[in-house]
CSV table of N, CA and C in Angstrom, one decimal:
chain,number,residue,atom,x,y,z
A,1,MET,N,-52.8,-33.8,50.1
A,1,MET,CA,-52.1,-34.2,51.3
A,1,MET,C,-52.4,-33.2,52.4
A,2,LYS,N,-52.8,-33.7,53.6
A,2,LYS,CA,-53.1,-32.8,54.7
A,2,LYS,C,-51.8,-32.8,55.6
A,3,LEU,N,-51.4,-31.5,55.9
A,3,LEU,CA,-50.2,-31.3,56.7
A,3,LEU,C,-50.6,-30.7,58.1
A,4,TYR,N,-49.9,-31.1,59.1
A,4,TYR,CA,-50.0,-30.5,60.4
A,4,TYR,C,-48.9,-29.4,60.5
A,5,VAL,N,-49.3,-28.2,60.9
A,5,VAL,CA,-48.3,-27.2,61.1
A,5,VAL,C,-48.4,-26.7,62.5
A,6,GLY,N,-47.3,-26.9,63.2
A,6,GLY,CA,-47.3,-26.5,64.7
A,6,GLY,C,-46.2,-25.4,65.0
A,7,ASN,N,-46.3,-24.9,66.2
A,7,ASN,CA,-45.4,-23.9,66.8
A,7,ASN,C,-45.6,-22.6,66.0
A,8,LEU,N,-46.9,-22.3,65.7
A,8,LEU,CA,-47.2,-21.0,65.0
A,8,LEU,C,-47.4,-19.9,66.0
A,9,SER,N,-47.0,-18.7,65.6
A,9,SER,CA,-47.3,-17.5,66.4
A,9,SER,C,-48.8,-17.4,66.5
A,10,PHE,N,-49.2,-16.9,67.7
A,10,PHE,CA,-50.7,-16.7,67.9
A,10,PHE,C,-51.2,-15.6,67.0
A,11,ASP,N,-50.4,-14.8,66.3
A,11,ASP,CA,-50.8,-13.8,65.4
A,11,ASP,C,-50.9,-14.2,64.0
A,12,THR,N,-50.5,-15.5,63.7
A,12,THR,CA,-50.6,-16.0,62.3
A,12,THR,C,-52.0,-16.1,61.9
A,13,THR,N,-52.2,-15.8,60.6
A,13,THR,CA,-53.6,-15.9,60.0
A,13,THR,C,-53.6,-17.0,59.0
A,14,GLU,N,-54.8,-17.4,58.6
A,14,GLU,CA,-55.0,-18.4,57.6
A,14,GLU,C,-54.4,-17.8,56.2
A,15,ASN,N,-54.5,-16.6,56.0
A,15,ASN,CA,-53.9,-16.0,54.8
A,15,ASN,C,-52.4,-16.1,54.8
A,16,ASP,N,-51.8,-15.9,56.0
A,16,ASP,CA,-50.3,-16.0,56.1
A,16,ASP,C,-49.9,-17.4,55.7
A,17,LEU,N,-50.7,-18.4,56.2
A,17,LEU,CA,-50.4,-19.8,55.9
A,17,LEU,C,-50.6,-20.1,54.4
A,18,GLN,N,-51.6,-19.6,53.8
A,18,GLN,CA,-51.9,-19.7,52.4
A,18,GLN,C,-50.7,-19.2,51.6
A,19,ASP,N,-50.3,-18.0,52.0
A,19,ASP,CA,-49.1,-17.4,51.2
A,19,ASP,C,-47.9,-18.2,51.4
A,20,GLN,N,-47.6,-18.6,52.6
A,20,GLN,CA,-46.3,-19.4,52.8
A,20,GLN,C,-46.3,-20.7,52.1
A,21,PHE,N,-47.4,-21.5,52.1
A,21,PHE,CA,-47.5,-22.8,51.6
A,21,PHE,C,-47.7,-22.8,50.1
A,22,SER,N,-48.3,-21.7,49.5
A,22,SER,CA,-48.6,-21.7,48.1
A,22,SER,C,-47.3,-21.7,47.3
A,23,GLN,N,-46.1,-21.4,47.9
A,23,GLN,CA,-44.8,-21.5,47.2
A,23,GLN,C,-44.6,-22.9,46.7
A,24,PHE,N,-45.2,-23.9,47.3
A,24,PHE,CA,-44.9,-25.3,47.0
A,24,PHE,C,-46.0,-26.0,46.3
A,25,GLY,N,-47.0,-25.3,45.9
A,25,GLY,CA,-48.1,-25.9,45.1
A,25,GLY,C,-49.5,-25.3,45.5
A,26,LYS,N,-50.5,-25.9,45.1
A,26,LYS,CA,-51.9,-25.5,45.3
A,26,LYS,C,-52.3,-25.8,46.8
A,27,VAL,N,-52.7,-24.7,47.5
A,27,VAL,CA,-53.2,-24.9,48.8
A,27,VAL,C,-54.7,-25.0,48.7
A,28,VAL,N,-55.3,-26.2,49.1
A,28,VAL,CA,-56.7,-26.5,49.0
A,28,VAL,C,-57.4,-25.8,50.1
A,29,GLU,N,-56.8,-25.9,51.3
A,29,GLU,CA,-57.4,-25.3,52.5
A,29,GLU,C,-56.3,-25.0,53.5
A,30,ALA,N,-56.4,-23.9,54.3
A,30,ALA,CA,-55.5,-23.6,55.4
A,30,ALA,C,-56.5,-23.3,56.6
A,31,ALA,N,-56.4,-24.1,57.6
A,31,ALA,CA,-57.3,-23.9,58.7
A,31,ALA,C,-56.6,-23.9,60.0
A,32,LEU,N,-56.7,-22.7,60.6
A,32,LEU,CA,-56.1,-22.5,62.0
A,32,LEU,C,-57.0,-23.1,63.0
A,33,VAL,N,-56.5,-23.7,64.0
A,33,VAL,CA,-57.3,-24.3,65.1
A,33,VAL,C,-57.4,-23.3,66.2
A,34,MET,N,-58.7,-22.9,66.4
A,34,MET,CA,-59.0,-21.9,67.4
A,34,MET,C,-59.5,-22.4,68.7
A,35,ASP,N,-59.2,-21.7,69.8
A,35,ASP,CA,-59.7,-22.1,71.1
A,35,ASP,C,-61.1,-21.7,71.2
A,36,ARG,N,-62.0,-22.6,71.6
A,36,ARG,CA,-63.4,-22.3,71.7
A,36,ARG,C,-63.7,-21.3,72.8
A,37,GLU,N,-63.0,-21.3,73.9
A,37,GLU,CA,-63.3,-20.3,75.0
A,37,GLU,C,-62.9,-18.9,74.6
A,38,SER,N,-61.6,-18.8,74.2
A,38,SER,CA,-61.1,-17.4,74.1
A,38,SER,C,-61.2,-16.9,72.6
A,39,GLY,N,-61.4,-17.8,71.7
A,39,GLY,CA,-61.4,-17.4,70.2
A,39,GLY,C,-60.0,-17.1,69.6
A,40,ARG,N,-59.0,-17.4,70.4
A,40,ARG,CA,-57.6,-17.2,69.9
A,40,ARG,C,-57.1,-18.4,69.3
A,41,SER,N,-56.1,-18.3,68.5
A,41,SER,CA,-55.4,-19.4,67.9
A,41,SER,C,-54.8,-20.3,68.9
A,42,ARG,N,-54.8,-21.6,68.7
A,42,ARG,CA,-54.1,-22.5,69.6
A,42,ARG,C,-52.7,-22.8,69.2
A,43,GLY,N,-52.2,-22.1,68.2
A,43,GLY,CA,-50.8,-22.3,67.8
A,43,GLY,C,-50.5,-23.4,66.8
A,44,PHE,N,-51.6,-24.0,66.2
A,44,PHE,CA,-51.3,-24.9,65.2
A,44,PHE,C,-52.4,-24.9,64.2
A,45,ALA,N,-52.2,-25.5,63.0
A,45,ALA,CA,-53.1,-25.5,61.9
A,45,ALA,C,-53.0,-26.7,61.0
A,46,PHE,N,-53.9,-26.9,60.1
A,46,PHE,CA,-53.9,-27.9,59.2
A,46,PHE,C,-53.9,-27.3,57.8
A,47,VAL,N,-53.0,-27.6,56.9
A,47,VAL,CA,-52.9,-27.1,55.6
A,47,VAL,C,-53.0,-28.3,54.6
A,48,THR,N,-54.0,-28.2,53.7
A,48,THR,CA,-54.2,-29.3,52.7
A,48,THR,C,-53.6,-28.9,51.4
A,49,MET,N,-52.7,-29.6,50.9
A,49,MET,CA,-52.0,-29.3,49.7
A,49,MET,C,-52.7,-30.1,48.5
A,50,GLY,N,-52.5,-29.6,47.3
A,50,GLY,CA,-53.2,-30.3,46.2
A,50,GLY,C,-52.7,-31.7,45.8
A,51,SER,N,-51.5,-32.0,46.2
A,51,SER,CA,-51.0,-33.4,45.9
A,51,SER,C,-50.0,-33.8,46.9
A,52,ALA,N,-49.7,-35.0,47.0
A,52,ALA,CA,-48.7,-35.6,47.9
A,52,ALA,C,-47.3,-35.0,47.6
A,53,ALA,N,-47.0,-34.8,46.3
A,53,ALA,CA,-45.6,-34.2,46.0
A,53,ALA,C,-45.5,-32.8,46.5
A,54,GLU,N,-46.6,-32.0,46.4
A,54,GLU,CA,-46.6,-30.6,46.9
A,54,GLU,C,-46.5,-30.6,48.4
A,55,GLY,N,-47.1,-31.5,49.1
A,55,GLY,CA,-47.1,-31.6,50.5
A,55,GLY,C,-45.7,-32.0,50.9
A,56,GLU,N,-45.0,-33.0,50.3
A,56,GLU,CA,-43.7,-33.4,50.6
A,56,GLU,C,-42.7,-32.3,50.4
A,57,ALA,N,-42.9,-31.5,49.3
A,57,ALA,CA,-42.0,-30.3,49.1
A,57,ALA,C,-42.1,-29.3,50.2
A,58,ALA,N,-43.4,-29.0,50.7
A,58,ALA,CA,-43.6,-28.1,51.7
A,58,ALA,C,-43.0,-28.6,53.0
A,59,ILE,N,-43.1,-29.8,53.4
A,59,ILE,CA,-42.5,-30.4,54.5
A,59,ILE,C,-41.0,-30.2,54.5
A,60,LYS,N,-40.4,-30.7,53.4
A,60,LYS,CA,-38.9,-30.6,53.2
A,60,LYS,C,-38.4,-29.1,53.4
A,61,ALA,N,-39.1,-28.2,52.8
A,61,ALA,CA,-38.7,-26.8,52.8
A,61,ALA,C,-39.0,-26.1,54.1
A,62,LEU,N,-40.1,-26.4,54.8
A,62,LEU,CA,-40.5,-25.6,56.0
A,62,LEU,C,-40.3,-26.2,57.3
A,63,GLU,N,-40.0,-27.5,57.4
A,63,GLU,CA,-39.8,-28.1,58.8
A,63,GLU,C,-38.6,-27.5,59.4
A,64,GLY,N,-38.9,-27.0,60.6
A,64,GLY,CA,-37.8,-26.3,61.4
A,64,GLY,C,-37.4,-24.9,61.0
A,65,LYS,N,-38.0,-24.4,60.0
A,65,LYS,CA,-37.7,-23.1,59.5
A,65,LYS,C,-38.4,-22.0,60.2
A,66,ASP,N,-37.8,-20.8,60.3
A,66,ASP,CA,-38.4,-19.7,61.0
A,66,ASP,C,-39.6,-19.1,60.1
A,67,PHE,N,-40.7,-18.9,60.8
A,67,PHE,CA,-41.8,-18.3,60.2
A,67,PHE,C,-42.5,-17.4,61.3
A,68,GLN,N,-42.4,-16.1,61.1
A,68,GLN,CA,-42.9,-15.1,62.0
A,68,GLN,C,-42.3,-15.3,63.4
A,69,GLY,N,-41.0,-15.5,63.4
A,69,GLY,CA,-40.2,-15.6,64.7
A,69,GLY,C,-40.3,-17.0,65.4
A,70,ARG,N,-40.9,-18.0,64.8
A,70,ARG,CA,-41.0,-19.3,65.4
A,70,ARG,C,-40.5,-20.4,64.5
A,71,ASN,N,-39.9,-21.4,65.0
A,71,ASN,CA,-39.5,-22.5,64.1
A,71,ASN,C,-40.6,-23.5,63.9
A,72,LEU,N,-41.1,-23.6,62.7
A,72,LEU,CA,-42.2,-24.4,62.4
A,72,LEU,C,-42.0,-25.9,62.6
A,73,THR,N,-43.1,-26.6,63.0
A,73,THR,CA,-43.1,-28.1,62.9
A,73,THR,C,-44.1,-28.4,61.8
A,74,VAL,N,-43.7,-29.1,60.7
A,74,VAL,CA,-44.5,-29.4,59.6
A,74,VAL,C,-44.3,-30.9,59.3
A,75,ASN,N,-45.4,-31.6,59.3
A,75,ASN,CA,-45.4,-33.0,58.9
A,75,ASN,C,-46.8,-33.5,58.5
A,76,GLU,N,-46.8,-34.7,57.9
A,76,GLU,CA,-48.1,-35.2,57.4
A,76,GLU,C,-49.1,-35.4,58.6
A,77,ALA,N,-50.3,-34.9,58.5
A,77,ALA,CA,-51.3,-35.0,59.5
A,77,ALA,C,-51.7,-36.4,59.7
A,78,ARG,N,-51.8,-36.8,61.0
A,78,ARG,CA,-52.3,-38.2,61.3
A,78,ARG,C,-53.8,-38.2,61.3
A,79,PRO,N,-54.4,-39.3,61.1
A,79,PRO,CA,-55.9,-39.3,61.2
A,79,PRO,C,-56.3,-39.0,62.6
A,80,ARG,N,-57.4,-38.3,62.7
A,80,ARG,CA,-58.0,-37.9,64.0
A,80,ARG,C,-58.4,-39.1,64.8
A,81,GLU,N,-58.0,-39.2,66.1
A,81,GLU,CA,-58.3,-40.3,66.9
A,81,GLU,C,-59.7,-40.1,67.5
A,82,ASP,N,-60.5,-41.2,67.6
A,82,ASP,CA,-61.8,-41.1,68.2
A,82,ASP,C,-61.6,-40.8,69.7
A,83,ARG,N,-62.3,-39.8,70.1
A,83,ARG,CA,-62.3,-39.5,71.6
A,83,ARG,C,-63.7,-39.6,72.1
A,84,PRO,N,-63.8,-40.0,73.4
A,84,PRO,CA,-65.1,-40.1,73.9
A,84,PRO,C,-65.8,-38.8,74.1
A,85,GLN,N,-67.1,-38.7,73.9
A,85,GLN,CA,-67.8,-37.5,74.1
A,85,GLN,C,-67.8,-37.1,75.5
A,86,GLY,N,-68.0,-35.9,75.9
A,86,GLY,CA,-68.2,-35.5,77.2
A,86,GLY,C,-67.1,-34.7,77.8
A,87,GLY,N,-67.1,-34.5,79.1
A,87,GLY,CA,-66.2,-33.6,79.7
A,87,GLY,C,-65.2,-34.3,80.6
A,88,GLY,N,-64.4,-35.2,80.0
A,88,GLY,CA,-63.3,-35.8,80.7
A,88,GLY,C,-63.7,-36.8,81.8
A,89,GLY,N,-64.8,-37.5,81.6
A,89,GLY,CA,-65.1,-38.6,82.5
A,89,GLY,C,-66.1,-38.2,83.6
A,90,ARG,N,-66.3,-36.9,83.8
A,90,ARG,CA,-67.2,-36.4,84.9
A,90,ARG,C,-68.6,-36.5,84.3
A,91,SER,N,-69.5,-36.9,85.1
A,91,SER,CA,-70.9,-37.0,84.6
A,91,SER,C,-71.7,-35.9,85.2
A,92,PHE,N,-72.4,-35.2,84.3
A,92,PHE,CA,-73.2,-34.1,84.8
A,92,PHE,C,-74.7,-34.4,84.4
A,93,GLY,N,-75.5,-34.2,85.3
A,93,GLY,CA,-77.0,-34.4,85.1
A,93,GLY,C,-77.2,-35.9,85.4
A,94,GLY,N,-78.5,-36.2,85.7
A,94,GLY,CA,-78.9,-37.6,86.0
A,94,GLY,C,-78.1,-38.1,87.2
A,95,GLY,N,-78.2,-39.4,87.4
A,95,GLY,CA,-77.4,-40.0,88.5
A,95,GLY,C,-78.0,-39.7,89.9
A,96,ASN,N,-77.2,-39.9,90.9
A,96,ASN,CA,-77.7,-39.7,92.3
A,96,ASN,C,-77.6,-38.3,92.7
A,97,GLY,N,-78.1,-38.0,93.8
A,97,GLY,CA,-77.9,-36.7,94.5
A,97,GLY,C,-79.0,-35.8,94.0
A,98,GLY,N,-79.4,-34.9,95.0
A,98,GLY,CA,-80.5,-34.0,94.7
A,98,GLY,C,-80.0,-32.6,94.6
A,99,GLY,N,-78.7,-32.4,94.3
A,99,GLY,CA,-78.2,-31.1,94.1
A,99,GLY,C,-78.2,-30.2,95.4
A,100,GLY,N,-78.1,-30.8,96.5
A,100,GLY,CA,-78.0,-30.1,97.8
A,100,GLY,C,-79.3,-29.7,98.4
A,101,ARG,N,-80.4,-30.3,98.0
A,101,ARG,CA,-81.7,-30.0,98.6
A,101,ARG,C,-81.7,-30.5,100.0
A,102,SER,N,-82.3,-29.8,100.9
A,102,SER,CA,-82.4,-30.2,102.2
A,102,SER,C,-83.8,-30.3,102.8
A,103,GLY,N,-84.0,-31.4,103.6
A,103,GLY,CA,-85.3,-31.6,104.3
A,103,GLY,C,-86.5,-31.3,103.5
A,104,GLY,N,-87.6,-31.2,104.3
A,104,GLY,CA,-88.9,-30.9,103.7
A,104,GLY,C,-89.4,-31.9,102.7
A,105,GLY,N,-90.7,-32.1,102.7
A,105,GLY,CA,-91.3,-33.0,101.7
A,105,GLY,C,-91.0,-34.5,102.1
A,106,ARG,N,-91.8,-35.3,101.5
A,106,ARG,CA,-91.7,-36.7,101.7
A,106,ARG,C,-90.8,-37.4,100.7
A,107,ARG,N,-90.2,-38.4,101.1
A,107,ARG,CA,-89.4,-39.2,100.1
A,107,ARG,C,-90.0,-40.5,100.0
A,108,TYR,N,-90.2,-41.0,98.7
A,108,TYR,CA,-90.9,-42.3,98.5
A,108,TYR,C,-89.9,-43.3,98.1
């Protein structure tokens, strides 16, 4: 069972998550989500537990509980939504415009 874990301290490590969640069963994977630009944690992670029962036990025990000075959000992860590729609707490259070139030369 894959869990979403939110409201994490930016200092939390994957080992911290492994230790915290292993109290409730086998942790298959603990993955912090990192910001591509800064390399810092984005304050949430996904923890995959060995079974649904272990995941439910972790949710029940940790939802809203203090962990490293923050109240955790823990719930079953939703499937990732398909998002369009690219940079938010702005088109780069191709298309019209000559990138600010001025005069000179012939146009066909």
